[in-house]
Amino acid sequence: PRVVHALETRARLPVVWFHFQECTCCSESFIRSSHPIVSDIILDKISLDYTETLQAAAESPVVHAATAGLLPAACLAQQPSRMVRNLATLGGEAVYAAHDAEVVAALLALNAVFVVERAVGPLESPALRFLRNPAEDLAEGLLTSLFVPGAPQGAALERIAVLPSAPSIVAVAVAVSFSGDQCGRARIALTVTISACGPAGAPAGTR
């Protein structure tokens, strides 16, 4: 009853929450706050209309149209749990996550461009450059957005994993454009986990 009452009777400030290059640690801190508690903020003060997570990208018709369904498919494949998808962001996955993941493969195949705001002006960094070493482009700036230069006309994602819910061993993303009935351009991105020989728990390399 309280939710219905708040939605029907109180004008609240609309909020669009952009996480940029972090995952949702700030959201986690927010929902665990004790004064004020999160329910008081969400129900009485603001209307959280959008928060930039993998789940939001997976459900967005705009993202689906702009990537021929490739990026939503990658978000769903990378994190089978809806709860985990609501705790991760595209920026956070690109900057901090292992680069053997489906989202990274999709961003490479889509030739995504990362926009870093710096004091000297914005830097547009292609995915192939940015994902190789994000720290280099972020040394004096903050990742604020990414975009896909042109929507592909077709796309596909395949993965190999021990279990459907397990991290991928190999992920392949393909984005294609056509010229008439011919394939005019195809971008193929392959990410592979390479386990280094050593004791259990040793870090794995990626390529």
CSV table of C-alpha atoms in Angstrom, one decimal:
chain,number,residue,atom,x,y,z
A,1,PRO,CA,0.0,0.0,0.0
A,2,ARG,CA,2.8,2.4,0.8
A,3,VAL,CA,4.4,1.9,-2.7
A,4,VAL,CA,1.0,2.5,-4.4
A,5,HIS,CA,0.3,5.6,-2.3
A,6,ALA,CA,3.8,7.1,-3.0
A,7,LEU,CA,3.5,6.5,-6.7
A,8,GLU,CA,0.0,8.0,-7.0
A,9,THR,CA,0.2,11.0,-4.7
A,10,ARG,CA,3.7,12.4,-4.5
A,11,ALA,CA,5.7,14.2,-7.2
A,12,ARG,CA,9.2,12.9,-7.0
A,13,LEU,CA,12.4,14.1,-8.7
A,14,PRO,CA,13.2,12.0,-11.7
A,15,VAL,CA,16.7,10.5,-11.6
A,16,VAL,CA,18.8,8.8,-14.3
A,17,TRP,CA,21.8,7.2,-12.7
A,18,PHE,CA,24.9,6.8,-14.9
A,19,HIS,CA,27.7,4.7,-13.5
A,20,PHE,CA,30.3,5.5,-16.2
A,21,GLN,CA,33.4,3.4,-15.6
A,22,GLU,CA,32.6,1.8,-12.2
A,23,CYS,CA,30.3,-1.1,-11.5
A,24,THR,CA,27.6,-0.7,-8.9
A,25,CYS,CA,29.6,-0.4,-5.6
A,26,CYS,CA,28.1,3.1,-5.1
A,27,SER,CA,24.6,1.6,-5.6
A,28,GLU,CA,25.5,-1.1,-3.1
A,29,SER,CA,26.5,1.5,-0.6
A,30,PHE,CA,23.4,3.5,-1.2
A,31,ILE,CA,21.0,0.6,-0.7
A,32,ARG,CA,22.7,-0.4,2.5
A,33,SER,CA,22.6,3.1,4.0
A,34,SER,CA,20.9,3.5,7.4
A,35,HIS,CA,20.1,7.2,7.5
A,36,PRO,CA,18.2,7.9,5.4
A,37,ILE,CA,17.2,4.3,4.5
A,38,VAL,CA,16.9,3.6,0.7
A,39,SER,CA,13.1,3.0,0.8
A,40,ASP,CA,12.6,6.6,2.1
A,41,ILE,CA,14.6,8.0,-0.8
A,42,ILE,CA,13.1,5.8,-3.5
A,43,LEU,CA,9.5,6.0,-2.3
A,44,ASP,CA,9.4,9.6,-1.1
A,45,LYS,CA,12.1,11.7,-2.7
A,46,ILE,CA,13.1,10.5,-6.1
A,47,SER,CA,11.9,8.5,-9.1
A,48,LEU,CA,14.8,6.2,-10.2
A,49,ASP,CA,13.9,6.0,-13.9
A,50,TYR,CA,17.1,4.4,-15.2
A,51,THR,CA,20.3,2.9,-13.8
A,52,GLU,CA,23.0,1.9,-16.3
A,53,THR,CA,23.5,-1.9,-15.7
A,54,LEU,CA,24.0,-5.0,-17.9
A,55,GLN,CA,20.4,-5.8,-17.2
A,56,ALA,CA,19.3,-2.4,-18.5
A,57,ALA,CA,21.3,-3.0,-21.7
A,58,ALA,CA,20.0,-6.5,-22.1
A,59,GLU,CA,16.4,-5.2,-22.0
A,60,SER,CA,16.8,-2.0,-24.0
A,61,PRO,CA,15.2,-2.0,-27.5
A,62,VAL,CA,17.5,0.9,-28.4
A,63,VAL,CA,20.6,-1.2,-27.6
A,64,HIS,CA,19.1,-4.2,-29.4
A,65,ALA,CA,18.5,-2.2,-32.6
A,66,ALA,CA,21.9,-0.5,-32.5
A,67,THR,CA,23.8,-3.7,-32.1
A,68,ALA,CA,21.6,-6.2,-34.0
A,69,GLY,CA,20.9,-7.9,-30.7
A,70,LEU,CA,24.6,-8.7,-30.1
A,71,LEU,CA,25.2,-6.6,-27.0
A,72,PRO,CA,22.0,-7.7,-25.2
A,73,ALA,CA,22.9,-11.4,-26.0
A,74,ALA,CA,26.4,-10.8,-24.6
A,75,CYS,CA,25.1,-9.3,-21.4
A,76,LEU,CA,22.8,-12.3,-20.9
A,77,ALA,CA,25.5,-14.8,-21.7
A,78,GLN,CA,28.2,-13.2,-19.5
A,79,GLN,CA,26.0,-13.1,-16.4
A,80,PRO,CA,23.2,-15.7,-16.3
A,81,SER,CA,21.9,-14.3,-13.0
A,82,ARG,CA,19.6,-11.3,-13.3
A,83,MET,CA,20.7,-10.2,-9.9
A,84,VAL,CA,24.3,-10.1,-10.9
A,85,ARG,CA,23.5,-8.3,-14.2
A,86,ASN,CA,21.9,-5.6,-12.0
A,87,LEU,CA,25.2,-5.3,-10.2
A,88,ALA,CA,27.4,-4.8,-13.2
A,89,THR,CA,27.8,-2.1,-15.9
A,90,LEU,CA,29.2,-1.9,-19.4
A,91,GLY,CA,31.8,0.6,-18.2
A,92,GLY,CA,32.8,-1.4,-15.2
A,93,GLU,CA,33.1,-4.7,-17.2
A,94,ALA,CA,35.2,-2.9,-19.9
A,95,VAL,CA,37.6,-1.3,-17.4
A,96,TYR,CA,37.9,-3.8,-14.5
A,97,ALA,CA,36.5,-7.2,-15.5
A,98,ALA,CA,38.4,-10.1,-17.1
A,99,HIS,CA,38.9,-9.4,-20.8
A,100,ASP,CA,37.9,-12.9,-21.9
A,101,ALA,CA,34.2,-12.2,-21.5
A,102,GLU,CA,31.3,-12.1,-23.9
A,103,VAL,CA,30.7,-8.4,-23.4
A,104,VAL,CA,34.3,-7.5,-24.4
A,105,ALA,CA,34.0,-9.8,-27.5
A,106,ALA,CA,30.8,-8.0,-28.5
A,107,LEU,CA,32.2,-4.5,-28.0
A,108,LEU,CA,35.2,-5.5,-30.1
A,109,ALA,CA,33.0,-6.9,-32.9
A,110,LEU,CA,30.9,-3.8,-32.8
A,111,ASN,CA,33.9,-1.6,-33.1
A,112,ALA,CA,32.6,0.4,-30.1
A,113,VAL,CA,34.2,3.7,-29.3
A,114,PHE,CA,34.9,4.7,-25.7
A,115,VAL,CA,34.6,8.4,-24.8
A,116,VAL,CA,36.9,9.6,-22.0
A,117,GLU,CA,36.5,13.1,-20.7
A,118,ARG,CA,39.8,14.8,-19.9
A,119,ALA,CA,40.8,18.3,-18.9
A,120,VAL,CA,42.3,18.9,-22.3
A,121,GLY,CA,39.2,17.7,-24.1
A,122,PRO,CA,37.4,14.4,-24.8
A,123,LEU,CA,39.2,11.3,-26.2
A,124,GLU,CA,37.5,8.9,-28.4
A,125,SER,CA,39.2,5.5,-28.1
A,126,PRO,CA,38.3,2.6,-30.4
A,127,ALA,CA,37.6,-0.7,-28.5
A,128,LEU,CA,40.6,-2.4,-29.9
A,129,ARG,CA,42.9,0.2,-28.3
A,130,PHE,CA,40.9,1.0,-25.2
A,131,LEU,CA,40.4,-2.6,-24.1
A,132,ARG,CA,44.0,-3.5,-24.6
A,133,ASN,CA,45.0,-1.3,-21.6
A,134,PRO,CA,42.1,0.9,-20.2
A,135,ALA,CA,44.5,2.5,-17.6
A,136,GLU,CA,46.4,4.2,-20.4
A,137,ASP,CA,43.4,6.1,-21.7
A,138,LEU,CA,42.0,6.7,-18.2
A,139,ALA,CA,45.3,8.1,-16.7
A,140,GLU,CA,44.0,11.7,-16.9
A,141,GLY,CA,40.3,11.2,-17.5
A,142,LEU,CA,37.0,9.4,-16.8
A,143,LEU,CA,35.0,7.1,-19.0
A,144,THR,CA,31.7,8.8,-19.5
A,145,SER,CA,30.1,6.9,-22.5
A,146,LEU,CA,30.6,4.5,-25.3
A,147,PHE,CA,28.9,4.3,-28.7
A,148,VAL,CA,28.7,2.0,-31.7
A,149,PRO,CA,29.6,3.9,-34.9
A,150,GLY,CA,27.1,2.1,-37.2
A,151,ALA,CA,24.5,-0.5,-36.5
A,152,PRO,CA,25.4,-3.9,-38.1
A,153,GLN,CA,22.8,-5.7,-40.2
A,154,GLY,CA,23.4,-9.0,-38.5
A,155,ALA,CA,25.3,-10.4,-35.6
A,156,ALA,CA,25.9,-13.6,-33.7
A,157,LEU,CA,27.5,-14.8,-30.4
A,158,GLU,CA,28.8,-18.2,-29.6
A,159,ARG,CA,30.6,-19.4,-26.5
A,160,ILE,CA,32.3,-22.6,-25.1
A,161,ALA,CA,32.1,-23.2,-21.3
A,162,VAL,CA,32.2,-26.1,-19.0
A,163,LEU,CA,28.6,-25.3,-18.0
A,164,PRO,CA,26.0,-22.9,-19.4
A,165,SER,CA,26.3,-20.8,-16.2
A,166,ALA,CA,30.1,-21.0,-16.1
A,167,PRO,CA,32.5,-18.3,-17.4
A,168,SER,CA,33.4,-18.8,-21.1
A,169,ILE,CA,36.5,-20.5,-22.2
A,170,VAL,CA,36.1,-19.2,-25.7
A,171,ALA,CA,33.7,-16.5,-26.8
A,172,VAL,CA,33.2,-15.4,-30.4
A,173,ALA,CA,31.2,-12.4,-31.5
A,174,VAL,CA,30.5,-11.5,-35.1
A,175,ALA,CA,29.0,-8.3,-36.6
A,176,VAL,CA,28.2,-8.1,-40.3
A,177,SER,CA,27.0,-5.6,-42.9
A,178,PHE,CA,25.8,-6.3,-46.4
A,179,SER,CA,26.1,-4.7,-49.8
A,180,GLY,CA,23.1,-6.0,-51.7
A,181,ASP,CA,23.1,-9.8,-51.3
A,182,GLN,CA,26.9,-9.8,-50.6
A,183,CYS,CA,28.6,-9.6,-47.2
A,184,GLY,CA,30.2,-6.1,-47.4
A,185,ARG,CA,32.0,-6.2,-44.0
A,186,ALA,CA,32.4,-8.6,-41.1
A,187,ARG,CA,34.1,-8.0,-37.8
A,188,ILE,CA,35.0,-11.1,-35.8
A,189,ALA,CA,36.2,-10.9,-32.2
A,190,LEU,CA,37.6,-13.9,-30.3
A,191,THR,CA,38.3,-14.0,-26.6
A,192,VAL,CA,40.1,-16.9,-25.0
A,193,THR,CA,41.0,-17.8,-21.4
A,194,ILE,CA,44.5,-19.3,-21.2
A,195,SER,CA,45.2,-20.9,-17.9
A,196,ALA,CA,48.8,-20.7,-16.9
A,197,CYS,CA,50.4,-23.8,-15.6
A,198,GLY,CA,50.8,-23.7,-11.9
A,199,PRO,CA,49.1,-24.4,-8.6
A,200,ALA,CA,45.4,-24.3,-8.2
A,201,GLY,CA,44.1,-20.8,-7.8
A,202,ALA,CA,46.9,-19.3,-9.9
A,203,PRO,CA,45.7,-16.4,-12.1
A,204,ALA,CA,44.7,-17.1,-15.6
A,205,GLY,CA,45.9,-15.1,-18.6
A,206,THR,CA,43.6,-13.9,-21.3
A,207,ARG,CA,44.3,-13.2,-25.0
